[in-house]
Amino acid sequence: MNKTQKDLRLLPTNFKKVAFGIMLLSALFVILYIFKIITIDKDMVKTISKSGFLISLLLLVITRNKIEDELTLKIRLKAFSASSIYGVGVVILEPFINLLFDGSFLSDMGVTELLISMFFFYFIMMFIMKKNR
Amino acid sequence: MKNKIKIQRAIKELTQESLANKIGVSRQTINSIEKNRYVPSTILALKISKLFGKSVNEIFELEEND
């Protein structure tokens, strides 16, 4: 691992397990609510599950891969920038798309949803670039 | 940038995987370098040339459009 890779301060690989654990707990929380095993406010369930999902995705992004070399780092940075461009693009284009579909398209897109979609875009970009390296 | 990693690897009877393990990168990175899809950093180029016992210039060569 070179200096640039160390400067990125990524979390150790084991944090992937923590991330998947949090994701699973968030999903479990929603399932328990759907089957009425726990009875709490719907908004509360939404907030907790979204936050859990967001934290798990963030952990997955900032966790080191098993083999982290300079090509992986380049791919990671490219995926980061592509995801940022996607985020800005969505924010700029959203009003126009809503105008086009009478506000029925992307109407529920809040900050959390935008961040989650940005994370997914990041993972898709990483996957494509890793396949084509 | 052209390189002679594949030839040097054949001389030393090394697989992409074993070369990758020796210099601490993934096999895909070695494959990308060999196919000229990725230009390695100075550190990686030095590591590769040191492993083959050659100078960097003997392994890596600039092309006209570089």
CSV table of C-alpha atoms in Angstrom, one decimal:
chain,number,residue,atom,x,y,z
A,1,MET,CA,0.0,0.0,0.0
A,2,ASN,CA,1.5,3.4,-1.0
A,3,LYS,CA,1.2,6.8,0.6
A,4,THR,CA,-1.8,7.9,-1.3
A,5,GLN,CA,-3.7,4.8,-0.4
A,6,LYS,CA,-2.8,5.3,3.3
A,7,ASP,CA,-3.9,8.9,3.1
A,8,LEU,CA,-7.4,7.8,2.0
A,9,ARG,CA,-7.8,6.3,5.5
A,10,LEU,CA,-10.2,3.6,4.5
A,11,LEU,CA,-11.6,1.3,7.1
A,12,PRO,CA,-10.3,-2.3,7.5
A,13,THR,CA,-12.0,-5.0,5.4
A,14,ASN,CA,-13.8,-6.4,8.5
A,15,PHE,CA,-16.1,-3.4,8.5
A,16,LYS,CA,-17.9,-4.9,5.5
A,17,LYS,CA,-19.4,-7.5,7.9
A,18,VAL,CA,-20.5,-4.6,10.2
A,19,ALA,CA,-22.1,-2.9,7.2
A,20,PHE,CA,-24.0,-5.9,6.1
A,21,GLY,CA,-25.1,-6.5,9.7
A,22,ILE,CA,-26.6,-3.0,10.0
A,23,MET,CA,-28.2,-3.5,6.6
A,24,LEU,CA,-29.8,-6.7,7.7
A,25,LEU,CA,-31.0,-5.2,11.0
A,26,SER,CA,-32.6,-2.3,9.1
A,27,ALA,CA,-34.4,-4.8,6.8
A,28,LEU,CA,-35.4,-6.9,9.8
A,29,PHE,CA,-36.8,-3.8,11.5
A,30,VAL,CA,-39.0,-3.1,8.4
A,31,ILE,CA,-40.1,-6.7,8.2
A,32,LEU,CA,-41.1,-6.7,11.9
A,33,TYR,CA,-43.1,-3.6,11.4
A,34,ILE,CA,-44.9,-4.9,8.3
A,35,PHE,CA,-45.9,-8.1,10.1
A,36,LYS,CA,-47.0,-6.0,13.0
A,37,ILE,CA,-44.6,-7.7,15.5
A,38,ILE,CA,-43.5,-4.3,16.6
A,39,THR,CA,-46.0,-1.4,16.8
A,40,ILE,CA,-44.4,2.0,16.5
A,41,ASP,CA,-45.0,5.1,14.4
A,42,LYS,CA,-44.6,4.5,10.7
A,43,ASP,CA,-42.4,7.6,10.3
A,44,MET,CA,-40.1,6.4,13.0
A,45,VAL,CA,-39.7,3.0,11.2
A,46,LYS,CA,-39.0,4.9,8.0
A,47,THR,CA,-36.4,7.2,9.6
A,48,ILE,CA,-34.6,4.4,11.5
A,49,SER,CA,-34.5,2.0,8.5
A,50,LYS,CA,-33.4,4.7,6.1
A,51,SER,CA,-30.6,5.8,8.5
A,52,GLY,CA,-29.5,2.3,9.0
A,53,PHE,CA,-29.4,1.6,5.3
A,54,LEU,CA,-27.5,4.8,4.7
A,55,ILE,CA,-24.9,4.1,7.4
A,56,SER,CA,-24.4,0.6,6.0
A,57,LEU,CA,-23.9,1.9,2.4
A,58,LEU,CA,-21.5,4.5,3.7
A,59,LEU,CA,-19.5,1.8,5.6
A,60,LEU,CA,-19.4,-0.3,2.4
A,61,VAL,CA,-18.0,2.6,0.4
A,62,ILE,CA,-15.3,3.6,2.9
A,63,THR,CA,-14.2,0.0,3.7
A,64,ARG,CA,-11.0,-1.3,2.1
A,65,ASN,CA,-11.2,-4.2,-0.4
A,66,LYS,CA,-9.3,-7.4,0.2
A,67,ILE,CA,-6.7,-6.4,-2.3
A,68,GLU,CA,-6.4,-2.7,-2.5
A,69,ASP,CA,-3.9,-1.5,-5.0
A,70,GLU,CA,-3.3,1.6,-7.1
A,71,LEU,CA,-5.7,0.5,-9.9
A,72,THR,CA,-8.5,-0.1,-7.4
A,73,LEU,CA,-7.8,3.3,-6.0
A,74,LYS,CA,-8.1,4.9,-9.4
A,75,ILE,CA,-11.3,3.0,-10.0
A,76,ARG,CA,-12.6,4.1,-6.6
A,77,LEU,CA,-11.9,7.8,-7.3
A,78,LYS,CA,-13.5,7.6,-10.8
A,79,ALA,CA,-16.6,6.0,-9.3
A,80,PHE,CA,-16.7,8.7,-6.6
A,81,SER,CA,-16.5,11.5,-9.1
A,82,ALA,CA,-19.1,9.7,-11.4
A,83,SER,CA,-21.4,9.4,-8.4
A,84,SER,CA,-21.0,13.1,-7.5
A,85,ILE,CA,-21.8,14.1,-11.1
A,86,TYR,CA,-24.9,11.8,-11.0
A,87,GLY,CA,-26.0,13.5,-7.7
A,88,VAL,CA,-25.7,17.0,-9.1
A,89,GLY,CA,-27.4,15.8,-12.4
A,90,VAL,CA,-30.3,14.4,-10.5
A,91,VAL,CA,-30.8,17.6,-8.4
A,92,ILE,CA,-30.6,19.8,-11.5
A,93,LEU,CA,-32.8,17.6,-13.7
A,94,GLU,CA,-35.4,16.6,-11.1
A,95,PRO,CA,-37.6,19.7,-11.5
A,96,PHE,CA,-37.7,19.3,-15.3
A,97,ILE,CA,-38.5,15.6,-15.1
A,98,ASN,CA,-41.2,16.3,-12.6
A,99,LEU,CA,-42.6,19.0,-14.9
A,100,LEU,CA,-42.6,16.4,-17.7
A,101,PHE,CA,-44.4,13.8,-15.7
A,102,ASP,CA,-46.8,16.1,-13.8
A,103,GLY,CA,-44.8,15.7,-10.6
A,104,SER,CA,-45.5,12.0,-10.4
A,105,PHE,CA,-42.0,10.9,-11.2
A,106,LEU,CA,-39.3,11.1,-8.5
A,107,SER,CA,-41.8,12.9,-6.3
A,108,ASP,CA,-40.7,11.0,-3.1
A,109,MET,CA,-37.0,11.8,-3.7
A,110,GLY,CA,-35.6,13.4,-0.5
A,111,VAL,CA,-32.0,13.8,0.6
A,112,THR,CA,-31.8,10.3,2.0
A,113,GLU,CA,-33.2,8.8,-1.3
A,114,LEU,CA,-30.7,10.9,-3.3
A,115,LEU,CA,-27.8,9.7,-1.2
A,116,ILE,CA,-28.9,6.1,-1.4
A,117,SER,CA,-29.2,6.3,-5.2
A,118,MET,CA,-25.8,8.0,-5.3
A,119,PHE,CA,-24.3,5.1,-3.3
A,120,PHE,CA,-26.0,2.6,-5.7
A,121,PHE,CA,-24.6,4.5,-8.7
A,122,TYR,CA,-21.2,4.4,-7.1
A,123,PHE,CA,-21.4,0.6,-6.6
A,124,ILE,CA,-22.6,0.1,-10.2
A,125,MET,CA,-19.8,2.2,-11.6
A,126,MET,CA,-17.3,0.3,-9.4
A,127,PHE,CA,-18.6,-3.0,-10.7
A,128,ILE,CA,-18.5,-1.9,-14.4
A,129,MET,CA,-15.0,-0.5,-14.1
A,130,LYS,CA,-13.7,-3.5,-12.2
A,131,LYS,CA,-15.1,-5.8,-14.9
A,132,ASN,CA,-13.5,-3.7,-17.6
A,133,ARG,CA,-10.1,-3.2,-16.0
B,1,MET,CA,3.6,3.1,-23.0
B,2,LYS,CA,4.8,-0.3,-24.0
B,3,ASN,CA,6.2,-2.9,-21.6
B,4,LYS,CA,7.9,-6.2,-21.6
B,5,ILE,CA,6.4,-7.7,-18.5
B,6,LYS,CA,4.9,-10.7,-20.3
B,7,ILE,CA,8.2,-11.6,-21.8
B,8,GLN,CA,10.0,-11.1,-18.5
B,9,ARG,CA,7.4,-13.1,-16.7
B,10,ALA,CA,7.8,-16.0,-19.2
B,11,ILE,CA,11.6,-15.9,-18.7
B,12,LYS,CA,11.2,-16.1,-14.9
B,13,GLU,CA,8.4,-18.6,-15.3
B,14,LEU,CA,6.0,-16.5,-13.3
B,15,THR,CA,2.2,-16.4,-13.6
B,16,GLN,CA,0.3,-13.2,-13.4
B,17,GLU,CA,-1.0,-14.3,-10.0
B,18,SER,CA,2.4,-15.0,-8.6
B,19,LEU,CA,3.9,-11.8,-9.9
B,20,ALA,CA,0.9,-9.9,-8.4
B,21,ASN,CA,1.4,-11.6,-5.0
B,22,LYS,CA,5.1,-10.7,-5.0
B,23,ILE,CA,4.6,-7.0,-5.6
B,24,GLY,CA,1.3,-6.7,-3.6
B,25,VAL,CA,-1.2,-5.9,-6.3
B,26,SER,CA,-4.1,-7.8,-7.8
B,27,ARG,CA,-3.8,-10.2,-10.8
B,28,GLN,CA,-6.2,-7.9,-12.8
B,29,THR,CA,-3.8,-5.0,-12.3
B,30,ILE,CA,-0.9,-7.0,-13.8
B,31,ASN,CA,-3.2,-8.0,-16.7
B,32,SER,CA,-4.2,-4.4,-17.3
B,33,ILE,CA,-0.5,-3.3,-17.3
B,34,GLU,CA,0.4,-6.0,-19.7
B,35,LYS,CA,-2.4,-5.1,-22.1
B,36,ASN,CA,-1.4,-1.4,-21.9
B,37,ARG,CA,-4.7,-0.4,-20.4
B,38,TYR,CA,-3.1,0.9,-17.3
B,39,VAL,CA,0.1,2.8,-16.8
B,40,PRO,CA,1.6,1.9,-13.4
B,41,SER,CA,2.9,4.4,-10.8
B,42,THR,CA,6.7,5.0,-10.5
B,43,ILE,CA,6.7,2.9,-7.3
B,44,LEU,CA,5.0,0.0,-9.0
B,45,ALA,CA,7.2,0.2,-12.1
B,46,LEU,CA,10.3,0.2,-9.8
B,47,LYS,CA,9.0,-2.8,-7.9
B,48,ILE,CA,8.4,-4.7,-11.1
B,49,SER,CA,11.8,-3.8,-12.6
B,50,LYS,CA,13.5,-4.7,-9.3
B,51,LEU,CA,11.8,-8.1,-9.2
B,52,PHE,CA,13.0,-8.9,-12.8
B,53,GLY,CA,16.5,-7.5,-12.0
B,54,LYS,CA,16.3,-5.0,-14.9
B,55,SER,CA,16.2,-1.2,-15.1
B,56,VAL,CA,12.8,0.5,-15.5
B,57,ASN,CA,13.8,1.5,-19.0
B,58,GLU,CA,14.4,-2.1,-20.0
B,59,ILE,CA,10.9,-3.1,-18.9
B,60,PHE,CA,8.9,0.1,-19.9
B,61,GLU,CA,9.3,2.0,-23.1
B,62,LEU,CA,7.7,5.3,-24.2
B,63,GLU,CA,5.7,5.3,-27.4
B,64,GLU,CA,5.6,8.1,-29.9
B,65,ASN,CA,2.2,9.3,-28.7
B,66,ASP,CA,3.2,9.4,-25.0
